[in-house]
Structures are given as C-alpha cells and as structure tokens.
Amino acid sequence: MESIRSISVGPGSLTYTDFPWIIEHNEDRCVLCGKCAAVCPMESLELSYSRSRVPKLDILKKKRQSEYKVVVGIRQKTDTAHRCVGCGMCSMVCPNAAIGPRYNDNEHRTVFFADKKGDPYKRGGRKNQPGPTLLDRIVFDRISMLTDPALDAGRHEFYMNTVLGRVLPPEEFLRRKQSGEWIPPTREIFPFIIGGMSFGALSPNMWLGMLQGVAYCNEVLGIPVVMSTGEGGCPPWVLRSPYLKYLILQIASGYFGWDEIIRAIPEMVCDPCAIEIKYGQGAKPGDGGLLMGFKVSKLIARLRGVPQGVDLPSPPVHQTLYSIEESVGKMIQSLSTLFGFRVPVYPKISATTSAKAVLNNLVRNPFASGLCIDGLDAGTGAAYNVSMDAMGHPIASNIRECYLELCKQGRQNEIPLFAAGGVGKNGNITQNGMALIMLGASGIHVGRYIMQAAAGCLGNEKNRCNICNIGLCPKGITSQNPKLYRRLDPDQVAERVVEVFLSIRTEMKKIMAPLGRSQSLPVGMSDALGIADAEVAKRLQIKYVC
Amino acid sequence: MCRLALKSADDPFSPYEVLTAMEAMREGYDGSGLGLLLRGISFEDFNYKPNRPILSGIVQSEAALHRLNKFMEDRGFELRYDHEFDLDRRVLEVGDQYKYVIRVYRLPDDWSSKSEEEVENLLMHTRLDLRRDGEEHDGDLTVFSFWPDVMMIKEVGWPLQVGDGLSLHDGRIKARVVMAQGRQNTNYGINLYACHPFFIQGISTMTNGENTAFVPIRDWLLGLHKPGYQGYQSDSEVFTHILHYTLKELKLPLQAYKHIITPLKTEELEKHPSGDFLRGLRDSCRRLIIDGPNCVIGTLSDETCLMVMDHKKMRPGTVGGRPGCWAMASEMCGVESLVPDRDRSLDFQPMREHTVIIPPDRKELVIWSQFDPYPLAQAA
C-alpha cells in the first residue's frame, strides 16, 4: 500500500466524470484528423495515446501471454480551466461523427471548484433554468367565434407596429398643436427590438451582420426593425451613415463609446431612432456591465477610448448622479437637448419592486419617452453565477403591475413600456412577446434569442457553452479574436436576421387573426390571456383556465 | 350578429316602421333583444316641447317607482307627461316588468340661470344617480336616457314582438329619427344595459359585430375618470363614448371620429395634406382604435346621422333614400324595407375610409373620405 502523500490527488482534483459534460469518443470511427482538438475553444481535448493490452489466447498451447498495441485517441482534460462546456463544436467538425459531448447526469462536482483563484464562477448570461417559463405557459384563449368568424391570418392586412416615444394625452396634443408648441418625437417601430448587446460584447461580424439584417428588414421588406447598440457605441462610419436611424444608442454608466458619438453629432446624416439610458440590467443588478479584458481588442479599445486588454467594468449606477430621480431629471433632459428634442430618450432599468416608482417619476417628466424594464432572465455578457441565479424580479408581473398602474392613471397611452428578460428562451419568441404585449408592454427587447436564431449561438439552459464572457465563443459571436469571429459570416447572419423577423411577423398574424385583431397591436388585451395556474392568474389579473 | 336600422325623415313616423325593417333582416340572427332610440319626438296625446328632458327606462317594482318619483321631486323636476304604453304582456317575452317609463319633465327653476354645458352635465349626473340607485337596489330601476327630445326603449326578446307588446304600431309616438338594433347575444350576458343603442349626452351609437379591442379601450376610458364613462356591460358601448369624447371633450369635428377609431396607415398619411396632424392624433388616441369587425351607426342631438365602417369592412352597412327621407341599415334589405321609393342606383355602401352623414336638413347624403383634407385649422 502506498502512502497517501505520494498519490497525485489533491483537494481540487477532479476526474472527467465530475464535469457537467463528458466527451464521448468512438475510436473505431476516428480517423485522427485532429479537427475536434483544433476547433475546441476550451482546449478540453488533448490528443493522446495509450497502451492497450490484447490478451493472446491460443487454446492449443499451454503458454499464454498478452500482446500490446498503441491506441491513438482523445483525452478529456480534467482541470476546470479546460473543462468541456458542451458546445459540441467537435461533433460539428468531425467528419465521421466519432466525437461529441454528453450531458452528465451525475452530480457536477465542479460547482465546488468553480472559484479558482478566489474568483466566483462567472458565465455568459443565462439563468440555466430548463423547462417552460411562465410566459411559455400563457395561452391566448379569446378566439373570436360567436358573432364573427376569426380573421384570416393569410388574407387580411395587419398593422403590427408600435410607437416608441412619449405620446401626449389627446387634449394636450391638440392644445400644443394649436399653439405651435413642441410635440415629443415618436417613432413607429416593429415591436420586437434587438436588445442592447454591445459592439465589444459581440464580435464585429455578429454586430455588423445584425445591422445589415436590420437595414434589409427596413429598406427592402418595410418591417421597421430597430436594434439597441448596448453600451460601447458603434463604429464611426455607422454613426455617419443613414443606418443610424435604425439604431437605439445606449448610454450606460461607463459611457463607453460616447466620445465617438459626441464627435460624430455634427456629421450625422440622420437622427438615431432613440437614446436608451441604461440604469440597470436585469441579469446583474449591483454589478453593472463587464467587458472582460479578453475581449478588449485593438478595435474595441479605439472605439471605447481605453487601453487594450484591460477589463472594462461599468459601475452598477451612474456615479455622477445622486439618485434615480436626479438621473431621470438630468440625463433625459440633457440628452434630449443634445439631439435637439428630436429623438426619444428613455431609461432602461432592472425589473425591481421599485419599477413602479421609477415609472411614476417618468410619467411626470415631460421629456421621458418610455421605459424599458429588464427582467432577471436577461444578459449576454459576463455575470456572476449568483447574481444571475438569485437576483432580480421576473418580468411578467413587473410589466403587468406597471401597466395597471398606468391604467389607473389613464396614461397607458403615454409612456410606452418595453419588456426584456428571457423572452423566447425556449424558442417561443412570438408567443412570449405577444403575451407580454397583452400584459401591457408596447414592445419587447430580444437579445439571446437573436444570438441563437440568427447566429447559431450554442448556449442553452443546461449550462451548455455559456462562455461568452471569456471571449472564446466557439461560433465567433461574442469573441473579439479574429480567428474565432471569422468563423461567422456577417452576410449569413444578416440573412438569418431577416428570416427571423419575417417569421415573427407571420406568427404575429397567426396570433392576432383568431383574436380578431388586425389594425392595432393588442397592447393590454388581457382578456385574451389564460393560464392553468390560479395563483399566477390572480397575480397577473388574467383568466384561470385549465 | 346584430341587425341595425335607422330611418331619418322630415315627417315624423312610427318606430314600428323600423321594426318591420328589422323583420326584413331577420335571417341569421337570434333576436335576443331590441333597442330603440327616437329623436324629433311627437306624442299623439301630449304637446311636447323639444327642450324638455325625457326620462326613459324600466321600473321593476312599485317601490322603485316611488323612489324614482321622490328622487325627481327632490331635485325639483316637475312631471309633465307620463306615457302609458298599451301593454300586451302575453306577447312580451319578459312579461313581469312593472312599468316602462317614458316621462317628460320640466327642468328645475333654478337651472334657468345655468349655462348649456352645466345643464348638460346635470342631466347626465341625474341619469347616473338614478342608474346607481337602481344598481344598489338589485337592479329594480333601469334608466337608459334623460335628455331633451330623446326617447329610448330596450327590452329582451324578438324586436317585432317587443314592438307588438308595447303597441308601438298604435301611432301614439312618432319621431323624425329612429334607430333600432335587434340584438344578437354575444359573449356577454343578456342585460338591458348591454343592449344598443348606447347613449351619453345626446350622442348615441349602435354597432354590429364584436369589438375585440374592447378591454384596452375600456381601460383607457375608465382611466380618464370622466363621469359617464362607466358601465361597459357591452363590448360596443365604448364606441358611443369615443364619439362623445371626440365631439364633447376634444371638441373636434365629426370627421375626426373616423380618424380616431380607424386611423390611416403611415404611408397613407405621408401623402395626406393633413398627414402630420393626423399622425399625431392617431398616436395620441391610439387606445381608441377599434378593431372590429363593426359597422357603427349613430345620431347626434341636432338629428345628424352617421355611419362608419371599421378598417376591415367585414360587416358592410348600406345607406339609401331620397331628399327628406333616408335609411341606414346593416343589410341592404333593411334599407329596401324602410325607403322603398328611392333610386336604388344611388344606394351607397361605405368603404373603410368613408363616413356617411345625413345632415339635419336631410337634403342629400354627405360622403366624406378620410383621404380628404381634414376640416380644421389645427391641421394646417
């Protein structure tokens, strides 16, 4: 028996069965091309060889012995830095279907060792809660049947756009129109908005592919899709291009990218769609944004005016401002002034119990143009596990109570509410979005779904991949490493963006037609909603159906 | 789906005429109720002065009648005429109503110093107070309208049968404008308050089809906290209130109604001479967009009548007639029955952009299109 000390097993030693993903390799089919190891972003695979005993059984001879042969194959690394994240790129490139990750049903002992160097586990933004979400469980049950047959989704003309921007009460609009006073700017947009994912968090190929797709939707198909830039600005040529009108420029607490924006203002050929002031992000309240140093490439450093390779944390709050009331008062007004009161300016906050208070402040602020509320399921970049799993407020009840608050005041027409946070995380994008619209949202911000649908993001709710934060995105969506992002063709992303929005539009018709709606987005049409959960129904003030 | 008929004529006629038109349109509906609104009223046995308010409603018990009498007396209203219908209870589906109320009152003396607007508000509040009183007493008192020169009758049952039960054919009541709705029970309960036409401060509309945008519109109107914007026991009641809001609150011309309930598309407004204004109006009034499918027929205090279609025009209405006598109906055979001696080639079915107006002089139809310039200085 050997002494314990001489065995190379320490407190943090793990074997591959302790990992969430186990690489299965079929050596009979492997042709040793090595593509799997080359493509693996985590470098989880190493080529290795082992000696294999081949027993030699010759029955007629008394002498028995073994032969040995050398087997060349794959070995999974067992340190957490090189853990397999289950992205499956190896199986995608394998010419013989000889390799692939398998989800490990056993306990994942890696959770006990995810704090290497004293740093808690971070990952790309996913709550990792599989199964149908609350939004998935909502059904639309007010099918027009009795006095009127349902409309024809294929034949009728549908009006599906929403309004971004403050809308005056009719009396006030008429008064101002008559006296020639300022009327707040509004934009007519498609209700599904590509939410704020920054140029930096996303690779240039991904970001430009999305912009190209958005431009095609607007200019060729007439679907007024817009996208938020996220914090980090956008390339200077975009600011000086006519595509700017499809962009919601986001300003957040790090003000990254705003030097370039301010510099470009005199040369802008059109106004941006809107300005979004980010006060909070649903996935990581108390953390702010974080662009990790791995992703601060030369280009990103130039755009953001920072040194290359350093972490770029945005503070969780705007450090120069005393309170949200002051923020609302000051920032909205100064940004409105900056763009000559021609551009809607609205804040984005985390869904919280104080959302209603913020909303009421906005209602009283004549320059506020809307409110985006981000629920806890959102997030694309780096966030601490504990923040994502345990902080924040789900979006459905938050948006509902804000809408009902506006109803009580008779002002639901005035401040449009936009909802974000886990919309379409199981793929039911239109159903989720329309449910939120009928609960009272004027539009929906979508991030993750777009990455998955338009660029083939491999992340899922079982912690597959989720390494957007470390710049090793196997698809090149969230990486600033040219070797990785060149895997992604911007033209193909654009094509997928267009396909996605065309499908959403068709699905919207399939939902609206049987409800008898074709001429206005069913914002607040809560009589069409039902759910087989009495408590939820009571909370959301919709029907209980079963 | 409900059946709608309206007749407007220089010479007063019996409301029973309109009920026979309902009978012409009887195919394909359940006749679950009748709603009638009369304007330009004359009684056979009473010399009615058109400035006196008429209370219309139903009283279910003697106690309720006493309360009604006391209520009106306490407020200083003086009863001038109490119409007694020649009831045939065997014909009426609901035979146990205590009394159908059509009463003419004289305004309290101290109202003479009040402005027109104040009087209008007081009349509305009187009706609302009576309605509340009925609701507090198990619904034993139902008040449909209280307004000068307007009379309303509503009852559950087949329209012609209701007319026979109330002996409307006896010629004792006549009017220049009669609008009637044969109600098809939809997804709401059978309730007298839910029966069309709806009425608020001289403005009245009735509708066929189902209003799928009902909940958002109702929520918004309720949020205005204006007296009178309440009840909403029918999905279509909001159409009347939108018309009231357009004319009385926003003080916009009648043409604005169409722009509010079915605004033009952005690309259409870009070419419209008043596009900028209309786009702002559309955004401001976005919650009031009706999604139909509906045909809305209405009348105003000055005996103007109107018809508009929703954007989809799935329930087309028809208008026809001759100078001095016009009819609007949800089906062509209704017009045929109301004004048979007209030039049929001039019948008109409004498209989705039209508002058809029968002006009070009844000389000719006004067909107004949303694509026409908007008639207000604001739009310039």
Short mmCIF file of N, CA and C in Angstrom, two decimals, chain A residues 16-154:
data_model
loop_
_atom_site.label_atom_id
_atom_site.label_comp_id
_atom_site.label_asym_id
_atom_site.label_seq_id
_atom_site.Cartn_x
_atom_site.Cartn_y
_atom_site.Cartn_z
N TYR A 16 -12.95 13.21 -15.11
CA TYR A 16 -13.90 13.72 -16.11
C TYR A 16 -15.35 13.39 -15.77
N THR A 17 -15.59 12.42 -14.94
CA THR A 17 -16.99 12.15 -14.57
C THR A 17 -17.55 13.18 -13.59
N ASP A 18 -16.67 14.06 -13.10
CA ASP A 18 -17.17 15.13 -12.22
C ASP A 18 -17.63 16.35 -13.02
N PHE A 19 -17.37 16.33 -14.29
CA PHE A 19 -17.66 17.52 -15.11
C PHE A 19 -19.07 17.46 -15.69
N PRO A 20 -19.65 18.61 -15.94
CA PRO A 20 -21.02 18.60 -16.47
C PRO A 20 -21.12 17.97 -17.87
N TRP A 21 -20.07 18.01 -18.59
CA TRP A 21 -20.10 17.44 -19.93
C TRP A 21 -18.96 16.44 -20.07
N ILE A 22 -19.28 15.31 -20.63
CA ILE A 22 -18.27 14.28 -20.83
C ILE A 22 -18.10 14.07 -22.32
N ILE A 23 -16.86 14.09 -22.74
CA ILE A 23 -16.62 13.91 -24.18
C ILE A 23 -16.61 12.42 -24.49
N GLU A 24 -17.47 12.06 -25.39
CA GLU A 24 -17.50 10.66 -25.78
C GLU A 24 -16.78 10.52 -27.12
N HIS A 25 -15.91 9.59 -27.16
CA HIS A 25 -15.09 9.45 -28.37
C HIS A 25 -15.13 8.00 -28.82
N ASN A 26 -15.45 7.82 -30.06
CA ASN A 26 -15.51 6.47 -30.60
C ASN A 26 -14.27 6.22 -31.44
N GLU A 27 -13.32 5.53 -30.83
CA GLU A 27 -12.04 5.42 -31.51
C GLU A 27 -12.10 4.58 -32.78
N ASP A 28 -13.11 3.71 -32.87
CA ASP A 28 -13.23 2.92 -34.10
C ASP A 28 -13.53 3.79 -35.31
N ARG A 29 -14.21 4.91 -35.07
CA ARG A 29 -14.60 5.75 -36.21
C ARG A 29 -13.63 6.90 -36.43
N CYS A 30 -12.80 7.16 -35.45
CA CYS A 30 -11.91 8.32 -35.53
C CYS A 30 -10.84 8.10 -36.59
N VAL A 31 -10.65 9.12 -37.43
CA VAL A 31 -9.61 9.00 -38.45
C VAL A 31 -8.40 9.85 -38.07
N LEU A 32 -8.40 10.33 -36.85
CA LEU A 32 -7.26 11.07 -36.30
C LEU A 32 -6.97 12.35 -37.09
N CYS A 33 -8.04 12.99 -37.59
CA CYS A 33 -7.78 14.20 -38.36
C CYS A 33 -7.41 15.38 -37.46
N GLY A 34 -7.86 15.33 -36.20
CA GLY A 34 -7.47 16.37 -35.25
C GLY A 34 -8.31 17.64 -35.32
N LYS A 35 -9.38 17.62 -36.14
CA LYS A 35 -10.20 18.84 -36.26
C LYS A 35 -10.88 19.19 -34.94
N CYS A 36 -11.29 18.18 -34.21
CA CYS A 36 -12.01 18.42 -32.96
C CYS A 36 -11.13 19.20 -31.98
N ALA A 37 -9.89 18.79 -31.88
CA ALA A 37 -8.99 19.47 -30.95
C ALA A 37 -8.70 20.88 -31.44
N ALA A 38 -8.63 21.04 -32.76
CA ALA A 38 -8.32 22.36 -33.29
C ALA A 38 -9.45 23.34 -33.06
N VAL A 39 -10.69 22.84 -33.10
CA VAL A 39 -11.83 23.75 -33.03
C VAL A 39 -12.26 24.03 -31.59
N CYS A 40 -11.87 23.19 -30.67
CA CYS A 40 -12.37 23.31 -29.29
C CYS A 40 -11.91 24.61 -28.64
N PRO A 41 -12.84 25.50 -28.32
CA PRO A 41 -12.42 26.79 -27.77
C PRO A 41 -11.81 26.66 -26.37
N MET A 42 -12.20 25.63 -25.65
CA MET A 42 -11.71 25.48 -24.29
C MET A 42 -10.43 24.64 -24.22
N GLU A 43 -10.05 24.14 -25.36
CA GLU A 43 -8.90 23.22 -25.40
C GLU A 43 -9.10 22.08 -24.40
N SER A 44 -10.28 21.56 -24.42
CA SER A 44 -10.61 20.48 -23.48
C SER A 44 -10.05 19.14 -23.94
N LEU A 45 -9.72 19.07 -25.19
CA LEU A 45 -9.29 17.78 -25.73
C LEU A 45 -7.79 17.78 -25.88
N GLU A 46 -7.22 16.67 -25.58
CA GLU A 46 -5.83 16.54 -25.99
C GLU A 46 -5.67 15.21 -26.69
N LEU A 47 -4.86 15.26 -27.71
CA LEU A 47 -4.57 14.02 -28.40
C LEU A 47 -3.61 13.23 -27.53
N SER A 48 -3.90 11.97 -27.35
CA SER A 48 -3.01 11.19 -26.51
C SER A 48 -2.99 9.75 -27.03
N TYR A 49 -2.08 9.03 -26.56
CA TYR A 49 -2.10 7.62 -26.93
C TYR A 49 -1.93 6.81 -25.66
N SER A 50 -2.43 5.61 -25.74
CA SER A 50 -2.32 4.75 -24.58
C SER A 50 -1.96 3.34 -25.06
N ARG A 51 -1.45 2.59 -24.13
CA ARG A 51 -1.09 1.21 -24.48
C ARG A 51 -2.25 0.32 -24.09
N SER A 52 -2.65 -0.49 -25.02
CA SER A 52 -3.80 -1.33 -24.74
C SER A 52 -3.37 -2.80 -24.79
N ARG A 53 -3.80 -3.51 -23.79
CA ARG A 53 -3.43 -4.94 -23.73
C ARG A 53 -4.39 -5.74 -24.60
N VAL A 54 -3.80 -6.62 -25.39
CA VAL A 54 -4.63 -7.50 -26.21
C VAL A 54 -4.30 -8.93 -25.77
N PRO A 55 -5.15 -9.54 -24.98
CA PRO A 55 -4.85 -10.88 -24.49
C PRO A 55 -4.73 -11.87 -25.66
N LYS A 56 -3.72 -12.68 -25.55
CA LYS A 56 -3.50 -13.66 -26.63
C LYS A 56 -3.94 -15.01 -26.09
N LEU A 57 -4.95 -15.54 -26.68
CA LEU A 57 -5.49 -16.80 -26.18
C LEU A 57 -5.32 -17.89 -27.23
N ASP A 58 -4.29 -18.64 -27.06
CA ASP A 58 -4.07 -19.73 -28.00
C ASP A 58 -4.38 -21.02 -27.24
N ILE A 59 -5.52 -21.61 -27.50
CA ILE A 59 -6.02 -22.72 -26.69
C ILE A 59 -5.14 -23.96 -26.78
N LEU A 60 -4.52 -24.15 -27.95
CA LEU A 60 -3.77 -25.40 -28.13
C LEU A 60 -2.40 -25.37 -27.44
N LYS A 61 -1.97 -24.12 -27.14
CA LYS A 61 -0.66 -24.06 -26.47
C LYS A 61 -0.86 -23.79 -24.99
N LYS A 62 0.03 -24.30 -24.21
CA LYS A 62 -0.11 -24.09 -22.79
C LYS A 62 0.31 -22.68 -22.41
N LYS A 63 1.19 -22.14 -23.20
CA LYS A 63 1.71 -20.83 -22.85
C LYS A 63 0.72 -19.72 -23.25
N ARG A 64 0.39 -18.92 -22.30
CA ARG A 64 -0.49 -17.79 -22.62
C ARG A 64 0.26 -16.50 -22.39
N GLN A 65 -0.07 -15.47 -23.21
CA GLN A 65 0.58 -14.18 -22.98
C GLN A 65 -0.27 -13.07 -23.60
N SER A 66 0.08 -11.85 -23.32
CA SER A 66 -0.66 -10.71 -23.89
C SER A 66 0.21 -10.02 -24.92
N GLU A 67 -0.52 -9.42 -25.87
CA GLU A 67 0.18 -8.51 -26.79
C GLU A 67 -0.29 -7.10 -26.45
N TYR A 68 0.49 -6.16 -26.80
CA TYR A 68 0.13 -4.77 -26.52
C TYR A 68 0.06 -3.99 -27.81
N LYS A 69 -0.92 -3.07 -27.89
CA LYS A 69 -0.92 -2.20 -29.06
C LYS A 69 -1.08 -0.75 -28.59
N VAL A 70 -0.60 0.16 -29.41
CA VAL A 70 -0.70 1.58 -29.05
C VAL A 70 -1.99 2.15 -29.68
N VAL A 71 -2.81 2.76 -28.85
CA VAL A 71 -4.07 3.33 -29.34
C VAL A 71 -3.93 4.84 -29.33
N VAL A 72 -4.23 5.49 -30.44
CA VAL A 72 -4.17 6.95 -30.50
C VAL A 72 -5.58 7.48 -30.38
N GLY A 73 -5.79 8.45 -29.52
CA GLY A 73 -7.16 8.95 -29.35
C GLY A 73 -7.19 10.29 -28.63
N ILE A 74 -8.32 10.51 -27.99
CA ILE A 74 -8.62 11.79 -27.36
C ILE A 74 -8.69 11.59 -25.87
N ARG A 75 -8.22 12.56 -25.13
CA ARG A 75 -8.43 12.51 -23.69
C ARG A 75 -9.01 13.84 -23.25
N GLN A 76 -9.98 13.77 -22.35
CA GLN A 76 -10.61 15.00 -21.84
C GLN A 76 -9.80 15.53 -20.68
N LYS A 77 -9.50 16.83 -20.73
CA LYS A 77 -8.73 17.42 -19.63
C LYS A 77 -9.63 17.56 -18.40
N THR A 78 -9.05 17.48 -17.25
CA THR A 78 -9.86 17.46 -16.03
C THR A 78 -9.57 18.64 -15.11
N ASP A 79 -9.00 19.72 -15.66
CA ASP A 79 -8.93 20.93 -14.82
C ASP A 79 -10.04 21.87 -15.26
N THR A 80 -10.53 22.65 -14.31
CA THR A 80 -11.74 23.45 -14.61
C THR A 80 -11.48 24.51 -15.68
N ALA A 81 -10.24 24.96 -15.80
CA ALA A 81 -9.96 25.96 -16.83
C ALA A 81 -10.17 25.38 -18.23
N HIS A 82 -10.01 24.08 -18.33
CA HIS A 82 -10.16 23.45 -19.66
C HIS A 82 -11.35 22.52 -19.68
N ARG A 83 -12.33 22.82 -18.89
CA ARG A 83 -13.48 21.92 -18.82
C ARG A 83 -14.22 21.90 -20.16
N CYS A 84 -14.85 20.81 -20.43
CA CYS A 84 -15.70 20.77 -21.63
C CYS A 84 -16.98 21.53 -21.30
N VAL A 85 -17.36 22.49 -22.19
CA VAL A 85 -18.57 23.26 -21.92
C VAL A 85 -19.76 22.74 -22.72
N GLY A 86 -19.55 21.66 -23.41
CA GLY A 86 -20.67 21.03 -24.12
C GLY A 86 -21.10 21.74 -25.37
N CYS A 87 -20.23 22.60 -25.91
CA CYS A 87 -20.69 23.37 -27.07
C CYS A 87 -20.95 22.48 -28.28
N GLY A 88 -20.19 21.39 -28.37
CA GLY A 88 -20.46 20.46 -29.46
C GLY A 88 -19.79 20.82 -30.76
N MET A 89 -18.89 21.79 -30.74
CA MET A 89 -18.19 22.14 -31.98
C MET A 89 -17.41 20.94 -32.51
N CYS A 90 -16.89 20.11 -31.58
CA CYS A 90 -16.11 18.94 -32.01
C CYS A 90 -16.96 18.02 -32.88
N SER A 91 -18.21 17.82 -32.44
CA SER A 91 -19.03 16.91 -33.25
C SER A 91 -19.44 17.56 -34.56
N MET A 92 -19.51 18.93 -34.55
CA MET A 92 -19.89 19.60 -35.80
C MET A 92 -18.80 19.48 -36.86
N VAL A 93 -17.54 19.43 -36.42
CA VAL A 93 -16.46 19.38 -37.43
C VAL A 93 -16.00 17.96 -37.72
N CYS A 94 -16.39 17.01 -36.89
CA CYS A 94 -15.89 15.65 -37.05
C CYS A 94 -16.43 15.03 -38.35
N PRO A 95 -15.56 14.58 -39.22
CA PRO A 95 -16.05 14.03 -40.49
C PRO A 95 -16.75 12.68 -40.32
N ASN A 96 -16.52 12.03 -39.20
CA ASN A 96 -17.05 10.67 -39.06
C ASN A 96 -18.03 10.51 -37.91
N ALA A 97 -18.50 11.60 -37.35
CA ALA A 97 -19.39 11.54 -36.19
C ALA A 97 -18.80 10.65 -35.09
N ALA A 98 -17.52 10.85 -34.82
CA ALA A 98 -16.84 9.99 -33.87
C ALA A 98 -16.74 10.61 -32.48
N ILE A 99 -17.18 11.85 -32.33
CA ILE A 99 -16.96 12.52 -31.06
C ILE A 99 -18.12 13.45 -30.73
N GLY A 100 -18.34 13.69 -29.44
CA GLY A 100 -19.37 14.64 -29.05
C GLY A 100 -19.51 14.68 -27.54
N PRO A 101 -20.02 15.80 -27.01
CA PRO A 101 -20.19 15.89 -25.57
C PRO A 101 -21.52 15.25 -25.14
N ARG A 102 -21.49 14.63 -23.96
CA ARG A 102 -22.73 14.09 -23.41
C ARG A 102 -22.97 14.76 -22.06
N TYR A 103 -24.21 15.17 -21.84
CA TYR A 103 -24.54 15.82 -20.56
C TYR A 103 -24.42 14.79 -19.44
N ASN A 104 -23.75 15.17 -18.41
CA ASN A 104 -23.50 14.26 -17.30
C ASN A 104 -24.65 14.34 -16.30
N ASP A 105 -25.35 13.24 -16.16
CA ASP A 105 -26.50 13.25 -15.25
C ASP A 105 -26.09 13.15 -13.80
N ASN A 106 -24.88 12.75 -13.58
CA ASN A 106 -24.40 12.63 -12.20
C ASN A 106 -24.18 14.02 -11.60
N GLU A 107 -23.90 14.08 -10.33
CA GLU A 107 -23.65 15.40 -9.72
C GLU A 107 -22.44 16.05 -10.40
N HIS A 108 -22.47 17.37 -10.43
CA HIS A 108 -21.34 18.08 -11.03
C HIS A 108 -20.48 18.60 -9.91
N ARG A 109 -19.39 17.90 -9.65
CA ARG A 109 -18.57 18.34 -8.52
C ARG A 109 -17.80 19.60 -8.87
N THR A 110 -17.85 19.99 -10.11
CA THR A 110 -17.13 21.21 -10.50
C THR A 110 -17.68 22.45 -9.79
N VAL A 111 -18.94 22.40 -9.40
CA VAL A 111 -19.51 23.60 -8.73
C VAL A 111 -18.76 23.92 -7.44
N PHE A 112 -18.13 22.88 -6.87
CA PHE A 112 -17.38 23.15 -5.63
C PHE A 112 -16.00 23.74 -5.92
N PHE A 113 -15.61 23.70 -7.18
CA PHE A 113 -14.24 24.13 -7.51
C PHE A 113 -14.25 25.22 -8.57
N ALA A 114 -15.38 25.91 -8.66
CA ALA A 114 -15.50 26.92 -9.71
C ALA A 114 -14.95 28.27 -9.26
N ASP A 115 -14.33 28.28 -8.13
CA ASP A 115 -13.86 29.56 -7.58
C ASP A 115 -12.34 29.63 -7.59
N LYS A 116 -11.75 29.16 -8.65
CA LYS A 116 -10.30 29.12 -8.72
C LYS A 116 -9.73 30.53 -8.58
N LYS A 117 -8.68 30.65 -7.87
CA LYS A 117 -8.01 31.92 -7.55
C LYS A 117 -8.96 32.85 -6.79
N GLY A 118 -9.90 32.29 -6.10
CA GLY A 118 -10.79 33.09 -5.25
C GLY A 118 -11.83 33.88 -6.03
N ASP A 119 -11.98 33.56 -7.30
CA ASP A 119 -12.94 34.31 -8.11
C ASP A 119 -14.17 33.45 -8.32
N PRO A 120 -15.33 33.89 -7.86
CA PRO A 120 -16.52 33.05 -8.04
C PRO A 120 -16.83 32.82 -9.52
N TYR A 121 -17.63 31.86 -9.74
CA TYR A 121 -17.96 31.44 -11.11
C TYR A 121 -18.75 32.52 -11.84
N LYS A 122 -18.27 32.83 -13.02
CA LYS A 122 -18.99 33.76 -13.90
C LYS A 122 -19.33 33.02 -15.17
N ARG A 123 -20.36 33.49 -15.83
CA ARG A 123 -20.67 32.88 -17.12
C ARG A 123 -21.45 33.85 -17.99
N GLY A 124 -21.61 33.48 -19.22
CA GLY A 124 -22.46 34.26 -20.12
C GLY A 124 -23.88 34.19 -19.61
N GLY A 125 -24.65 35.24 -19.90
CA GLY A 125 -25.92 35.42 -19.20
C GLY A 125 -27.01 34.44 -19.53
N ARG A 126 -27.14 33.47 -18.69
CA ARG A 126 -28.30 32.58 -18.77
C ARG A 126 -28.65 32.14 -17.39
N LYS A 127 -29.93 32.06 -17.13
CA LYS A 127 -30.32 31.66 -15.79
C LYS A 127 -30.14 30.16 -15.60
N ASN A 128 -30.09 29.45 -16.73
CA ASN A 128 -29.91 28.00 -16.69
C ASN A 128 -30.98 27.31 -15.87
N GLN A 129 -32.19 27.64 -16.20
CA GLN A 129 -33.33 27.00 -15.54
C GLN A 129 -34.14 26.36 -16.66
N PRO A 130 -33.91 25.09 -16.92
CA PRO A 130 -34.62 24.49 -18.05
C PRO A 130 -36.12 24.32 -17.78
N GLY A 131 -36.85 24.05 -18.81
CA GLY A 131 -38.30 23.85 -18.67
C GLY A 131 -39.05 25.06 -19.13
N PRO A 132 -40.38 24.90 -19.30
CA PRO A 132 -41.18 26.01 -19.80
C PRO A 132 -41.19 27.18 -18.82
N THR A 133 -41.09 28.38 -19.36
CA THR A 133 -41.15 29.56 -18.50
C THR A 133 -42.61 29.93 -18.27
N LEU A 134 -42.81 30.87 -17.41
CA LEU A 134 -44.17 31.35 -17.17
C LEU A 134 -44.79 31.87 -18.47
N LEU A 135 -43.99 32.59 -19.23
CA LEU A 135 -44.52 33.14 -20.50
C LEU A 135 -44.92 32.00 -21.44
N ASP A 136 -44.13 30.92 -21.43
CA ASP A 136 -44.47 29.78 -22.30
C ASP A 136 -45.83 29.19 -21.94
N ARG A 137 -46.22 29.33 -20.68
CA ARG A 137 -47.44 28.67 -20.22
C ARG A 137 -48.71 29.48 -20.48
N ILE A 138 -48.53 30.72 -20.90
CA ILE A 138 -49.71 31.56 -21.17
C ILE A 138 -50.34 31.16 -22.51
N VAL A 139 -51.66 31.03 -22.51
CA VAL A 139 -52.34 30.72 -23.78
C VAL A 139 -53.27 31.89 -24.16
N PHE A 140 -53.52 31.99 -25.45
CA PHE A 140 -54.42 33.04 -25.94
C PHE A 140 -55.76 32.38 -26.20
N ASP A 141 -56.75 32.69 -25.40
CA ASP A 141 -57.97 31.89 -25.48
C ASP A 141 -59.21 32.67 -25.89
N ARG A 142 -59.04 33.94 -26.25
CA ARG A 142 -60.24 34.68 -26.64
C ARG A 142 -60.41 34.60 -28.15
N ILE A 143 -60.69 33.43 -28.62
CA ILE A 143 -60.78 33.24 -30.06
C ILE A 143 -62.14 33.75 -30.51
N SER A 144 -62.13 34.61 -31.50
CA SER A 144 -63.35 35.24 -31.96
C SER A 144 -64.19 34.21 -32.71
N MET A 145 -65.31 33.80 -32.14
CA MET A 145 -66.05 32.69 -32.70
C MET A 145 -67.54 32.93 -32.82
N LEU A 146 -68.09 33.74 -31.91
CA LEU A 146 -69.52 33.73 -31.78
C LEU A 146 -70.21 34.57 -32.85
N THR A 147 -70.02 35.87 -32.78
CA THR A 147 -70.72 36.69 -33.76
C THR A 147 -69.88 36.89 -35.00
N ASP A 148 -68.59 36.68 -34.87
CA ASP A 148 -67.73 36.91 -36.02
C ASP A 148 -66.79 35.75 -36.18
N PRO A 149 -66.66 35.28 -37.39
CA PRO A 149 -65.63 34.26 -37.60
C PRO A 149 -64.27 34.90 -37.41
N ALA A 150 -63.30 34.09 -37.01
CA ALA A 150 -61.96 34.63 -36.82
C ALA A 150 -61.44 35.20 -38.12
N LEU A 151 -60.52 36.14 -38.02
CA LEU A 151 -59.95 36.73 -39.23
C LEU A 151 -59.03 35.72 -39.89
N ASP A 152 -58.67 36.06 -41.10
CA ASP A 152 -57.83 35.18 -41.88
C ASP A 152 -56.39 35.71 -41.84
N ALA A 153 -55.54 34.93 -41.19
CA ALA A 153 -54.16 35.40 -40.98
C ALA A 153 -53.43 35.59 -42.30
N GLY A 154 -53.82 34.83 -43.29
CA GLY A 154 -53.11 34.93 -44.56
C GLY A 154 -53.64 36.01 -45.48
#
